[in-house]
XYZ file of C-alpha atoms in Angstrom:
780
model
C -0.099 -0.113 0.055
C 1.201 3.585 -1.012
C -0.367 6.465 0.609
C -0.568 9.557 -1.534
C 1.067 12.906 -0.609
C -2.413 14.502 -1.053
C -6.056 13.877 -0.452
C -7.375 13.342 -3.971
C -10.785 14.750 -4.941
C -11.825 13.407 -8.184
C -14.435 15.127 -10.882
C -15.159 12.779 -13.901
C -16.579 15.051 -16.803
C -20.135 13.567 -18.137
C -18.525 10.863 -20.904
C -21.859 11.646 -23.004
C -20.881 15.313 -23.575
C -16.962 14.345 -23.854
C -17.885 12.045 -26.765
C -20.277 14.588 -28.606
C -17.839 17.219 -28.230
C -15.124 15.103 -29.399
C -17.052 14.054 -32.532
C -18.798 17.446 -33.235
C -15.163 19.304 -33.254
C -13.122 16.362 -34.164
C -10.730 16.544 -31.435
C -9.384 13.865 -29.227
C -11.266 12.738 -26.022
C -8.452 14.082 -24.197
C -8.883 17.617 -25.346
C -12.784 17.237 -25.170
C -12.499 16.112 -21.233
C -10.312 19.432 -20.515
C -12.662 21.378 -22.168
C -15.942 19.978 -20.504
C -13.969 19.580 -17.059
C -13.459 23.314 -17.461
C -17.314 24.116 -18.079
C -16.878 24.391 -21.719
C -19.566 21.921 -22.920
C -21.316 23.924 -26.024
C -19.589 23.016 -29.168
C -19.903 26.464 -30.705
C -18.490 27.859 -27.485
C -15.740 25.627 -27.640
C -14.646 26.148 -31.117
C -14.478 29.799 -30.523
C -12.625 29.333 -27.469
C -10.049 27.411 -29.142
C -9.964 29.433 -32.405
C -9.840 33.000 -30.974
C -9.207 36.139 -33.092
C -9.289 39.635 -32.788
C -13.106 39.693 -32.681
C -12.714 38.640 -28.978
C -11.650 42.117 -27.993
C -14.010 44.532 -26.917
C -14.085 48.329 -27.801
C -12.099 50.015 -25.508
C -14.571 53.188 -25.414
C -16.901 50.674 -23.678
C -14.835 51.361 -20.507
C -16.020 53.673 -17.921
C -14.299 57.085 -18.461
C -12.304 56.091 -21.690
C -13.550 58.967 -23.723
C -12.547 61.480 -20.626
C -8.831 59.989 -20.523
C -8.497 60.180 -24.307
C -9.410 64.006 -24.335
C -7.230 64.827 -21.338
C -4.264 63.123 -22.893
C -5.059 64.623 -26.401
C -5.154 67.922 -25.226
C -2.397 67.664 -22.976
C -0.369 66.349 -26.218
C -1.350 68.944 -28.434
C -0.400 71.578 -25.778
C 2.782 70.094 -25.037
C 2.313 69.571 -21.607
C 4.204 67.241 -19.789
C 2.738 63.709 -18.873
C 3.887 61.391 -15.894
C 2.980 57.885 -16.139
C 3.022 56.094 -12.358
C 3.564 52.802 -12.169
C 3.963 49.718 -9.938
C 7.010 47.490 -9.299
C 5.857 44.257 -10.285
C 5.896 42.764 -13.763
C 2.353 43.859 -14.513
C 3.067 47.384 -13.463
C 6.347 47.674 -15.331
C 4.969 45.912 -18.857
C 1.869 48.810 -18.195
C 4.169 51.454 -17.852
C 6.192 50.225 -21.071
C 2.966 49.814 -23.305
C 1.467 53.628 -22.351
C 4.894 54.954 -22.505
C 5.535 53.485 -26.131
C 2.001 54.506 -27.050
C 2.384 58.027 -25.987
C 6.018 58.301 -27.231
C 4.373 57.626 -30.593
C 2.008 60.208 -30.475
C 4.655 62.427 -29.638
C 3.844 63.270 -25.766
C 6.177 64.653 -23.572
C 6.116 61.756 -21.213
C 8.109 60.225 -18.469
C 7.461 57.488 -15.980
C 7.714 57.524 -12.160
C 7.876 53.770 -10.213
C 7.408 53.934 -6.226
C 10.238 51.990 -4.608
C 8.723 49.445 -2.458
C 10.891 50.214 0.763
C 10.602 53.847 0.504
C 7.415 54.348 -0.737
C 5.260 51.440 -0.568
C 2.543 50.344 -3.000
C 0.640 52.728 -4.865
C 0.182 56.298 -4.849
C 2.461 58.006 -2.442
C 2.220 62.044 -2.055
C 6.102 62.268 -1.694
C 6.456 60.836 -5.057
C 3.590 62.424 -6.322
C 5.268 65.856 -5.126
C 8.590 65.091 -7.219
C 6.566 64.264 -10.219
C 4.745 67.548 -10.168
C 8.367 69.290 -9.355
C 9.575 67.437 -12.520
C 6.953 69.473 -14.424
C 4.009 66.965 -14.854
C 0.641 68.269 -15.692
C -1.046 65.019 -15.956
C -0.443 61.913 -14.348
C -1.676 58.463 -15.607
C -1.555 55.754 -12.941
C -1.145 52.203 -14.206
C -1.723 48.631 -12.261
C -2.567 51.267 -9.191
C -4.421 54.226 -8.178
C -7.805 53.135 -6.908
C -6.417 52.761 -3.319
C -5.222 56.239 -3.299
C -8.177 58.514 -2.303
C -5.954 60.786 -0.494
C -2.988 60.917 -2.707
C -4.961 61.653 -5.734
C -6.592 64.709 -3.665
C -3.334 65.802 -2.876
C -2.042 65.828 -6.608
C -5.408 67.801 -7.526
C -4.282 70.172 -4.819
C -1.154 70.880 -6.824
C -2.874 71.540 -10.354
C -2.372 68.150 -11.871
C -4.796 66.051 -13.572
C -5.226 62.640 -12.428
C -6.168 59.649 -14.448
C -6.507 56.351 -12.971
C -6.195 53.247 -14.766
C -6.302 49.942 -12.450
C -8.078 46.599 -11.657
C -7.247 46.174 -8.118
C -10.232 46.079 -5.776
C -11.392 49.754 -4.488
C -12.514 50.486 -1.172
C -16.129 51.891 -0.319
C -14.908 55.313 -1.734
C -13.262 55.621 -4.989
C -10.736 58.432 -5.490
C -11.845 61.665 -6.943
C -9.713 61.373 -10.548
C -10.266 63.528 -13.654
C -10.875 60.025 -15.116
C -11.176 56.544 -13.687
C -10.477 53.479 -16.020
C -11.220 50.171 -14.468
C -12.890 47.215 -15.902
C -15.350 46.809 -12.547
C -16.054 50.406 -12.161
C -19.529 50.629 -10.610
C -20.596 52.938 -13.085
C -19.326 51.124 -15.913
C -20.449 48.462 -17.929
C -17.354 46.604 -19.494
C -17.997 43.079 -20.896
C -15.106 41.527 -19.257
C -14.210 42.062 -15.679
C -10.998 40.491 -15.290
C -8.451 42.403 -17.380
C -4.717 42.559 -15.786
C -3.291 46.366 -15.108
C -1.550 45.857 -18.599
C -4.657 44.949 -20.123
C -6.342 48.302 -18.934
C -3.474 50.021 -20.058
C -3.231 48.414 -23.502
C -7.181 49.305 -23.985
C -6.309 53.082 -23.327
C -3.381 52.611 -25.786
C -5.535 51.390 -28.474
C -8.259 54.112 -27.590
C -5.632 56.834 -28.140
C -4.446 55.364 -31.183
C -7.959 54.341 -32.854
C -6.293 50.844 -33.568
C -5.169 47.544 -32.214
C -1.458 47.981 -31.100
C -0.371 44.406 -32.264
C 3.213 45.014 -31.568
C 2.410 45.917 -27.912
C 0.385 42.398 -27.223
C 3.474 40.379 -26.374
C 4.157 42.760 -23.471
C 0.229 42.323 -22.411
C 0.761 38.698 -22.436
C 3.644 38.990 -20.003
C 1.924 41.163 -17.512
C -1.002 39.161 -17.697
C 0.427 36.044 -17.004
C 2.660 37.355 -14.283
C -0.411 38.758 -12.407
C -2.186 35.426 -12.366
C -5.566 36.833 -13.375
C -7.942 34.346 -15.208
C -7.183 33.272 -18.713
C -10.516 33.834 -20.180
C -11.974 36.284 -22.534
C -9.794 39.071 -23.671
C -7.016 37.991 -21.511
C -7.002 34.419 -23.195
C -6.798 36.223 -26.622
C -3.759 38.365 -25.154
C -1.880 35.713 -23.882
C -2.359 33.176 -26.937
C -1.893 35.542 -29.431
C 1.264 37.265 -27.447
C 3.308 34.037 -27.036
C 2.532 33.712 -30.653
C 4.299 37.002 -31.322
C 7.026 36.014 -28.879
C 8.397 33.209 -30.409
C 9.172 35.250 -33.410
C 9.673 38.428 -31.633
C 12.485 40.787 -32.869
C 12.110 42.771 -29.450
C 15.522 42.928 -27.871
C 14.002 42.440 -24.260
C 12.328 39.100 -25.371
C 15.649 37.743 -27.139
C 17.716 38.926 -24.067
C 15.555 37.555 -21.564
C 14.881 33.850 -23.131
C 18.517 33.734 -23.815
C 19.584 34.150 -20.191
C 16.870 31.917 -18.967
C 18.250 29.218 -21.548
C 15.129 28.956 -23.168
C 14.566 28.332 -26.787
C 12.532 31.566 -28.233
C 10.256 29.274 -30.571
C 9.458 27.065 -27.703
C 8.065 29.755 -25.352
C 4.765 28.870 -23.564
C 2.822 30.515 -20.529
C 5.052 28.689 -18.324
C 8.415 30.452 -19.666
C 6.711 33.594 -19.007
C 5.502 32.640 -15.543
C 8.798 31.011 -14.332
C 11.360 32.337 -16.452
C 10.535 35.856 -17.604
C 8.241 37.175 -14.920
C 10.528 36.554 -11.851
C 13.517 38.401 -13.806
C 11.317 41.730 -14.549
C 9.780 41.170 -10.717
C 13.183 41.077 -9.087
C 14.164 44.706 -9.683
C 11.243 45.777 -7.627
C 11.566 43.064 -5.168
C 15.108 44.507 -4.079
C 15.161 48.007 -5.135
C 14.329 50.401 -8.286
C 11.969 48.872 -10.775
C 13.126 51.287 -13.256
C 15.573 48.934 -15.465
C 12.783 46.616 -16.039
C 11.102 49.391 -17.986
C 14.477 50.068 -19.478
C 14.736 47.017 -20.829
C 11.634 46.177 -22.282
C 11.648 49.746 -24.098
C 14.993 49.678 -25.653
C 15.545 48.969 -29.226
C 19.488 47.856 -28.839
C 20.226 44.309 -28.309
C 23.500 45.165 -26.738
C 21.644 47.333 -23.905
C 19.015 44.800 -23.424
C 21.727 42.073 -22.974
C 23.256 44.153 -20.252
C 20.134 45.190 -18.530
C 18.764 41.772 -18.734
C 21.995 40.346 -17.145
C 21.384 42.976 -14.688
C 17.775 41.538 -13.683
C 19.296 38.039 -14.101
C 21.853 38.639 -11.486
C 19.094 40.433 -9.404
C 17.217 37.476 -9.487
C 19.950 35.124 -8.324
C 20.191 37.458 -5.219
C 16.870 37.429 -4.777
C 16.736 33.413 -4.954
C 19.473 33.443 -2.382
C 17.865 35.743 -0.107
C 14.514 33.475 -0.279
C 16.714 30.596 0.416
C 18.320 32.079 3.256
C 15.063 33.408 4.783
C 13.384 30.015 4.158
C 16.144 28.228 5.917
C 15.920 30.562 8.986
C 12.319 30.081 8.947
C 12.305 26.462 9.204
C 14.736 26.729 12.107
C 12.583 28.942 13.704
C 9.604 26.642 13.076
C 11.348 23.795 14.897
C 12.531 26.283 17.940
C 8.842 27.617 18.279
C 6.692 24.455 17.519
C 9.063 21.365 17.880
C 7.269 18.127 16.355
C 3.924 19.771 16.793
C 2.589 21.360 13.445
C 0.255 24.433 14.668
C -2.765 25.520 12.514
C -1.248 28.567 11.712
C 2.408 29.641 11.260
C 3.387 33.220 12.579
C 7.089 33.531 11.996
C 9.006 36.983 12.308
C 12.257 38.167 12.361
C 14.337 41.195 12.272
C 16.090 42.414 8.884
C 14.290 40.006 6.696
C 13.533 41.458 3.527
C 9.815 42.326 3.035
C 10.031 42.243 -0.657
C 10.278 38.465 -0.962
C 8.818 37.353 2.664
C 5.631 36.723 0.556
C 7.132 34.001 -1.538
C 8.913 32.528 1.622
C 5.503 32.415 3.058
C 4.110 30.541 0.034
C 6.848 27.919 0.503
C 6.008 27.512 3.985
C 2.318 26.761 3.015
C 2.966 24.574 0.155
C 5.239 22.491 2.601
C 3.217 22.321 5.454
C -0.048 22.999 4.071
C -0.888 25.522 6.570
C -1.799 29.268 6.796
C 1.656 31.091 7.172
C 2.528 34.600 7.912
C 6.002 35.856 7.673
C 7.021 39.234 9.060
C 10.128 41.441 8.906
C 10.727 43.282 11.985
C 12.219 46.957 11.762
C 13.808 47.281 15.111
C 14.054 51.022 14.902
C 10.235 51.703 14.511
C 9.412 48.928 16.499
C 7.094 47.515 13.646
C 6.902 44.335 11.693
C 5.644 44.070 8.063
C 4.975 41.020 6.150
C 2.807 38.912 3.915
C 0.278 36.126 4.571
C -0.724 32.975 2.570
C -3.919 30.836 3.435
C -5.323 27.285 2.444
C -8.900 26.573 1.412
C -11.440 27.291 4.538
C -9.188 29.815 6.192
C -10.354 33.333 5.007
C -7.139 35.020 5.637
C -8.471 38.446 5.217
C -11.568 37.798 7.130
C -9.442 35.943 10.133
C -7.046 38.981 10.014
C -9.981 41.328 10.608
C -10.988 39.844 13.548
C -7.305 41.334 15.012
C -7.966 44.869 13.425
C -7.173 46.434 16.636
C -3.449 45.382 16.657
C -3.259 45.497 12.785
C -2.973 49.388 12.107
C -2.722 48.509 8.286
C -3.449 45.126 6.505
C -5.331 44.243 3.070
C -5.617 41.393 0.843
C -8.161 38.481 -0.123
C -9.067 34.956 1.464
C -5.578 33.376 -0.130
C -3.292 36.154 0.744
C -2.552 39.357 2.513
C -0.216 41.976 3.595
C -0.098 43.443 7.193
C 1.744 45.918 9.464
C 1.746 45.350 12.949
C 3.828 46.655 16.149
C 6.274 44.059 17.210
C 4.783 43.539 20.571
C 1.567 42.367 19.267
C 3.083 39.412 17.415
C 2.666 37.022 19.753
C -1.092 38.023 20.473
C -1.614 37.650 16.800
C -0.207 34.294 16.643
C -1.861 33.061 19.254
C -5.473 34.420 18.137
C -4.874 33.257 14.687
C -4.425 29.581 16.166
C -7.580 29.679 18.224
C -9.410 30.781 15.334
C -8.155 28.223 13.144
C -9.623 25.637 15.339
C -13.001 27.208 15.339
C -12.990 27.038 11.366
C -10.313 24.430 10.209
C -11.330 20.924 10.470
C -8.724 18.131 10.830
C -9.786 17.124 7.131
C -9.236 20.554 5.716
C -5.690 20.254 6.930
C -4.660 17.669 4.695
C -3.567 18.878 1.313
C -5.918 18.465 -1.602
C -5.257 17.491 -5.047
C -8.202 18.146 -7.580
C -8.345 15.924 -10.348
C -10.718 16.598 -13.385
C -9.171 14.471 -16.404
C -9.045 10.940 -15.778
C -7.573 8.985 -18.819
C -6.860 5.528 -19.957
C -3.591 4.456 -21.685
C -5.418 4.215 -24.923
C -6.357 7.792 -25.186
C -2.664 8.913 -25.125
C -0.359 9.290 -28.085
C 2.009 11.889 -29.573
C -0.368 13.597 -31.910
C -2.871 14.434 -28.937
C -0.339 15.609 -26.680
C 1.308 17.824 -29.370
C -2.334 18.996 -29.857
C -2.561 20.429 -26.669
C -1.018 23.418 -27.984
C -4.654 24.307 -29.572
C -5.823 24.488 -25.696
C -3.100 26.705 -24.518
C -2.560 29.027 -22.605
C -3.393 27.324 -19.283
C -3.510 29.308 -16.010
C -5.910 31.132 -13.820
C -9.298 30.253 -14.905
C -8.365 27.760 -17.170
C -6.347 25.522 -14.978
C -3.726 23.131 -16.391
C -5.225 19.525 -16.381
C -3.858 17.211 -13.773
C -4.376 13.974 -15.456
C -5.162 10.698 -13.419
C -4.516 6.767 -14.748
C -6.024 4.465 -12.800
C -5.437 0.661 -11.940
C -2.022 0.740 -14.003
C 0.665 -2.212 -13.306
C 4.436 -1.435 -12.240
C 6.412 -3.160 -15.118
C 9.609 -1.693 -13.885
C 10.875 0.835 -11.110
C 14.105 2.180 -10.852
C 15.784 5.237 -8.894
C 17.856 7.748 -11.278
C 19.985 10.872 -11.093
C 23.504 11.180 -9.457
C 21.802 11.246 -5.824
C 19.551 8.428 -6.575
C 16.571 10.902 -5.577
C 14.448 10.582 -8.391
C 12.441 7.695 -9.732
C 11.482 6.119 -13.446
C 8.543 3.927 -13.804
C 7.262 1.815 -16.412
C 3.470 1.555 -16.036
C 1.392 -0.818 -18.132
C -2.300 -1.978 -18.575
C -1.079 -5.206 -19.983
C -1.270 -3.618 -23.585
C 0.471 -0.448 -23.534
C 2.976 1.060 -21.413
C 3.798 4.470 -20.119
C 7.183 6.094 -18.922
C 6.790 7.820 -15.814
C 9.221 10.292 -14.185
C 8.740 11.393 -10.414
C 11.362 14.223 -9.711
C 11.998 13.896 -5.704
C 10.243 10.433 -5.467
C 13.537 8.416 -4.943
C 12.381 7.338 -1.455
C 8.958 6.289 -3.095
C 10.791 3.717 -5.301
C 11.796 1.923 -1.996
C 8.275 1.390 -1.136
C 6.989 0.206 -4.808
C 7.013 -3.614 -5.919
C 6.933 -4.826 -9.192
C 3.507 -5.928 -10.593
C 1.901 -3.396 -7.991
C -1.295 -1.863 -8.891
C -1.461 1.742 -8.779
C -3.349 4.869 -9.657
C -0.958 7.925 -10.700
C -1.333 12.032 -11.347
C 0.521 14.204 -13.200
C 1.234 16.176 -16.011
C 1.559 14.412 -19.633
C 4.259 15.487 -21.729
C 6.229 14.705 -25.285
C 9.745 13.124 -24.245
C 12.126 13.363 -27.576
C 15.490 11.431 -27.392
C 17.622 11.040 -30.591
C 14.694 11.724 -32.589
C 12.367 9.359 -30.993
C 9.193 10.815 -29.368
C 7.422 9.049 -26.808
C 4.442 10.130 -24.171
C 5.784 10.705 -20.876
C 3.866 11.442 -17.451
C 5.575 13.858 -14.971
C 4.541 12.268 -11.562
C 2.669 14.346 -9.006
C 1.082 11.650 -6.847
C 0.596 7.894 -6.458
C -1.817 5.896 -4.457
C -1.920 2.124 -4.198
C -4.586 0.340 -1.984
C -2.885 -3.060 -2.356
C -0.907 -4.748 0.182
C 2.601 -5.627 -0.871
C 5.227 -8.135 -0.368
C 8.655 -7.130 -0.562
C 11.160 -9.865 -1.480
C 14.287 -9.700 0.684
C 15.158 -13.261 0.346
C 18.905 -14.186 -0.121
C 20.024 -10.780 0.792
C 22.340 -11.343 3.495
C 23.572 -7.808 4.127
C 21.070 -6.373 5.946
C 22.756 -2.798 5.323
C 21.628 -3.314 1.552
C 18.148 -3.198 2.597
C 17.176 -2.283 6.085
C 17.695 1.555 5.332
C 14.727 1.423 2.788
C 12.281 -0.034 5.619
C 10.059 2.483 7.332
C 11.132 3.020 10.797
C 7.848 3.662 12.119
C 4.585 1.516 12.138
C 7.133 -1.445 11.570
C 7.364 -4.896 13.406
C 10.744 -6.737 13.014
C 9.763 -10.240 13.905
C 11.714 -13.676 14.553
C 10.269 -17.134 15.438
C 13.387 -18.112 16.803
C 15.336 -16.714 19.840
C 18.877 -17.676 17.918
C 17.681 -15.348 14.865
C 17.363 -12.494 17.506
C 20.633 -13.495 18.776
C 22.323 -13.549 15.529
C 20.919 -10.217 13.945
C 19.995 -7.836 16.706
C 23.208 -6.084 16.712
C 22.968 -5.145 12.791
C 19.541 -3.852 13.262
C 20.640 0.028 13.568
C 18.654 0.348 16.731
C 15.498 -1.391 15.285
C 13.884 -3.934 18.162
C 13.469 -7.541 16.770
C 10.308 -8.778 18.506
C 9.998 -12.524 19.198
C 6.798 -14.058 18.060
C 4.062 -14.652 20.690
C 6.090 -12.280 23.051
C 3.920 -9.904 25.433
C 5.751 -6.921 23.863
C 4.976 -8.055 20.317
C 3.401 -4.765 18.468
C 0.903 -4.929 16.170
C 2.022 -2.672 13.027
C 1.176 -1.742 9.373
C 4.534 -3.142 8.361
C 5.720 -6.536 9.065
C 9.216 -7.738 8.608
C 9.755 -11.442 8.686
C 13.241 -12.166 9.632
C 13.281 -15.950 9.735
C 10.739 -19.058 8.951
C 8.551 -20.550 11.576
C 8.245 -24.173 12.311
C 5.030 -24.352 10.897
C 3.038 -22.528 8.346
C -0.178 -22.362 10.655
C 2.083 -20.069 12.621
C 2.931 -17.870 9.536
C -0.873 -18.068 8.756
C -1.601 -16.860 12.130
C 0.980 -14.063 12.108
C -0.554 -12.713 8.744
C -3.878 -13.014 10.165
C -3.417 -11.112 13.273
C -1.379 -8.417 11.623
C -3.186 -8.123 8.197
C -0.153 -5.813 7.107
C -0.012 -3.582 4.424
C 3.209 -4.534 3.652
C 5.364 -7.456 4.200
C 8.989 -7.671 4.021
C 10.265 -11.398 3.587
C 13.884 -12.005 4.400
C 13.523 -15.705 5.969
C 16.724 -16.082 7.066
C 17.901 -19.478 7.925
C 21.200 -20.504 9.807
C 21.741 -23.499 7.569
C 19.558 -24.207 4.562
C 19.037 -27.796 3.799
C 16.863 -27.490 0.676
C 19.402 -28.024 -1.830
C 21.510 -30.496 0.450
C 18.042 -32.572 0.224
C 17.721 -35.844 1.667
C 20.104 -38.763 1.269
C 18.623 -41.391 -1.085
C 17.554 -44.761 -0.224
C 20.513 -46.331 -1.861
C 22.724 -44.234 0.269
C 20.854 -45.073 3.384
C 21.214 -48.549 2.236
C 24.674 -48.368 1.490
C 25.581 -46.849 4.933
C 23.499 -49.469 6.489
C 25.548 -52.289 4.749
C 28.854 -50.737 5.551
C 27.911 -50.429 9.372
C 26.543 -53.923 9.431
C 29.896 -55.044 7.728
C 31.940 -53.084 10.079
C 30.183 -53.839 13.404
C 31.359 -50.383 14.909
C 32.277 -47.001 13.445
C 34.027 -43.951 15.027
C 31.889 -40.848 13.475
C 33.950 -38.412 15.138
C 37.193 -39.889 14.023
C 36.055 -40.944 10.442
C 32.972 -39.296 9.482
C 34.258 -36.618 7.657
C 36.541 -39.069 5.488
C 33.858 -41.353 4.796
C 31.973 -38.357 3.272
C 34.505 -37.045 1.417
C 35.706 -40.606 0.023
C 32.103 -41.131 -1.228
C 31.505 -37.589 -2.630
C 28.383 -36.912 -0.446
C 27.055 -33.756 1.057
C 28.852 -32.848 4.147
C 26.276 -33.814 6.532
C 24.931 -37.094 4.985
C 27.003 -39.455 7.299
C 26.142 -37.588 10.430
C 22.553 -37.127 9.503
C 21.885 -40.714 8.445
C 23.757 -41.862 11.872
C 21.440 -40.058 13.977
C 18.409 -41.377 11.789
C 19.633 -44.915 12.653
C 20.230 -43.964 16.102
C 16.669 -42.968 16.390
C 15.269 -46.200 14.771
C 17.585 -48.195 16.913
C 19.440 -49.691 13.973
C 22.659 -48.640 15.912
C 23.867 -47.564 19.049
C 25.747 -44.306 19.179
C 27.998 -43.834 22.295
C 30.876 -41.095 22.700
C 30.507 -40.781 19.102
C 31.144 -44.216 17.936
C 28.341 -46.228 16.314
C 27.808 -49.665 17.245
C 25.477 -52.155 14.729
C 22.396 -53.946 16.383
C 21.828 -57.286 15.160
C 18.520 -57.496 16.570
C 16.801 -54.365 15.157
C 13.449 -54.434 14.091
C 12.461 -53.783 10.412
C 11.152 -49.915 10.521
C 10.600 -47.079 7.823
C 13.264 -44.185 7.729
C 10.412 -41.356 7.866
C 9.572 -42.656 11.519
C 12.785 -41.085 12.815
C 12.054 -37.683 14.091
C 15.079 -36.257 12.542
C 14.113 -37.320 9.047
C 10.691 -35.843 9.654
C 11.872 -32.693 10.706
C 14.520 -32.472 7.978
C 11.986 -32.968 5.453
C 9.627 -30.718 7.196
C 12.224 -28.290 6.884
C 13.039 -28.960 3.201
C 9.429 -28.129 2.624
C 9.521 -25.042 4.584
C 12.127 -23.915 2.908
C 10.690 -24.640 -0.524
C 7.491 -23.069 0.137
C 9.057 -19.878 1.624
C 12.567 -19.347 0.838
C 12.884 -20.831 -2.418
C 9.398 -20.322 -3.914
C 9.198 -18.062 -7.038
C 7.917 -14.397 -5.892
C 4.580 -14.708 -7.936
C 3.946 -18.365 -5.914
C 4.798 -16.769 -2.490
C 2.566 -13.651 -3.403
C -0.258 -15.725 -4.265
C 0.264 -18.077 -0.785
C -0.064 -14.913 1.021
C -3.060 -13.580 -0.846
C -4.903 -16.760 0.060
C -4.260 -16.371 3.634
C -5.157 -12.859 3.638
C -8.607 -13.596 1.885
C -8.976 -16.943 4.071
C -9.010 -19.152 0.957
C -5.986 -21.266 1.638
C -6.720 -24.986 2.363
C -5.910 -26.586 5.574
C -3.664 -29.215 4.055
C -1.623 -26.335 1.822
C -0.790 -24.650 5.228
C 0.761 -27.664 6.568
């Protein structure tokens, strides 16, 4: 039995709808299952979804205040007034700035940009920075990817005589700023058809409204910001990303070429994952550690040499960010151990002086992912006595709502159910930690603290081929709102398993349904290989990919989780060096069992601290895993053990001191010759001459001694002080009447049944015991 890492929740799409969609659109069942699982069941809707074009884009003037904004900007350009674009320091923000800067420069505007410093100004509108912008001569401020939170700041800007245009997509408070124009897809007075634009999407809409056409050369920038900001990839966002990636793959933009080169990515093979994991983090790195301006400079430059220099600088910053994250993560892990020991709390609240507040959110995400607990990481500023940080949560624990219950000690906080930012006094950290853990006990059940894996695309092996997997390009991009499928394959058999990698910390499986096979790679699953037996029936989840090697293409599953409800037999027979198998056996939930005290005396010193228990001893524990170190005297004893334990795993070592199976029993002819020999001699010194006779006859080493014992037990001879004396008056008896003969015959049968039987035969015998179908005759 193999327990899954996560609790699987399986949603199976309606097979009838899948079949209809597959036939109507002439697409593979795998593609149809993905669409149906994402709620796209109508053939016409599905066709439009798969084959989007510019008709998916809405008129930008449908956005609230768009006409006002265009008029203000047009007048400012005509009057040669200076315009400031006020951005944000993340990837969505810098792409938004670039989109609008490029457009306004194209229109001949006198324009510059300003981006707040995370550490000096914080997020969003800032009065000091607005003052600087004003002093540089700006008459108009256009915010991008921020603005709706700046009620006081916008009012301040207007007192300076500047006009303010807000373009934003974030949630607004109860009061909206009194800007001259506010462009927001969810404005309460607006009626824009698509509500989920990223900040760069809103900026792009303004750009298109200003030029009167679709700014196609900017769509690749829109794609980057949209993916990086994790907005739903439906509607216009899907078109932006799908078209943007298409353009990026052949883009001449120096920034795209430089970033892909530094990320060791083939530009022609870029995907949404390339943006999310390679390009986005590099653009984010500048703003996380300091000034975000170089990210805009990179995106705007038309010089590949300049682009490479700036990209290398961002790459270095990203490496620095990664190192800082790694250090804080390590320190947080140490603090978790010190604070909580082996008891995992309901909510982690961890704080330390000097942590970089720009990356604590990343670390909080890692802690939450590892422990599946809500996590808050705080950076303490010793000078102010304040702590600032980020929170991440799990399903069932609404982080914003739970923080709101502590508003009296949280002067600043904001966010949503799964993530939040907060500031509090250092002295209140302990109270917050205590309160949140008490609150968690009220709202979180034990089941909610088990990590979940949502599976909605169950498949069979016959649905998987190269054409189907390569055809998934039609369904891309995957992301928020159209999640990447988690595939599940059920009831496959392990054909082979081995550890791979220099450290043997990865695993390669070959899975089969007895008709087809599928290669499976489990990165980080090296230890799981020790839990797998050949022929085991398993279910697996993961991501299907095409593996190409030397021109050959094969489907391959990247393993995410594995599950088996079958009991397992691990064959350790014949491996005398216990050091070769003992480390692979779990140290908990395991009973090491011996049927003979001699086995304990012989093996205990090599058990690395694991205690060997004697069968039927008062302290013999019943556990999930059972290691059978030796062979019992009776098969019925083994049956009793298996039925008592009902183990999920049996490790069969079956150590014997001296095997008799291959020595066998002397033949009747050998018994007959030795009897005649003793009769003719009258007496025979077994101690002195036994080994010599054995060598002379070429018999196995113990045959003479064994036959002597049998003859003695049958009273054919008398044995005294190692000398055999023939008895003339002995009665005729059958060899099998001798206890030694019976014992050896029985031992040979036990070894044949347990120690030397083929694996499948032994496994079948255990199966019959577990099911209670074994015959009484067979167990004896």
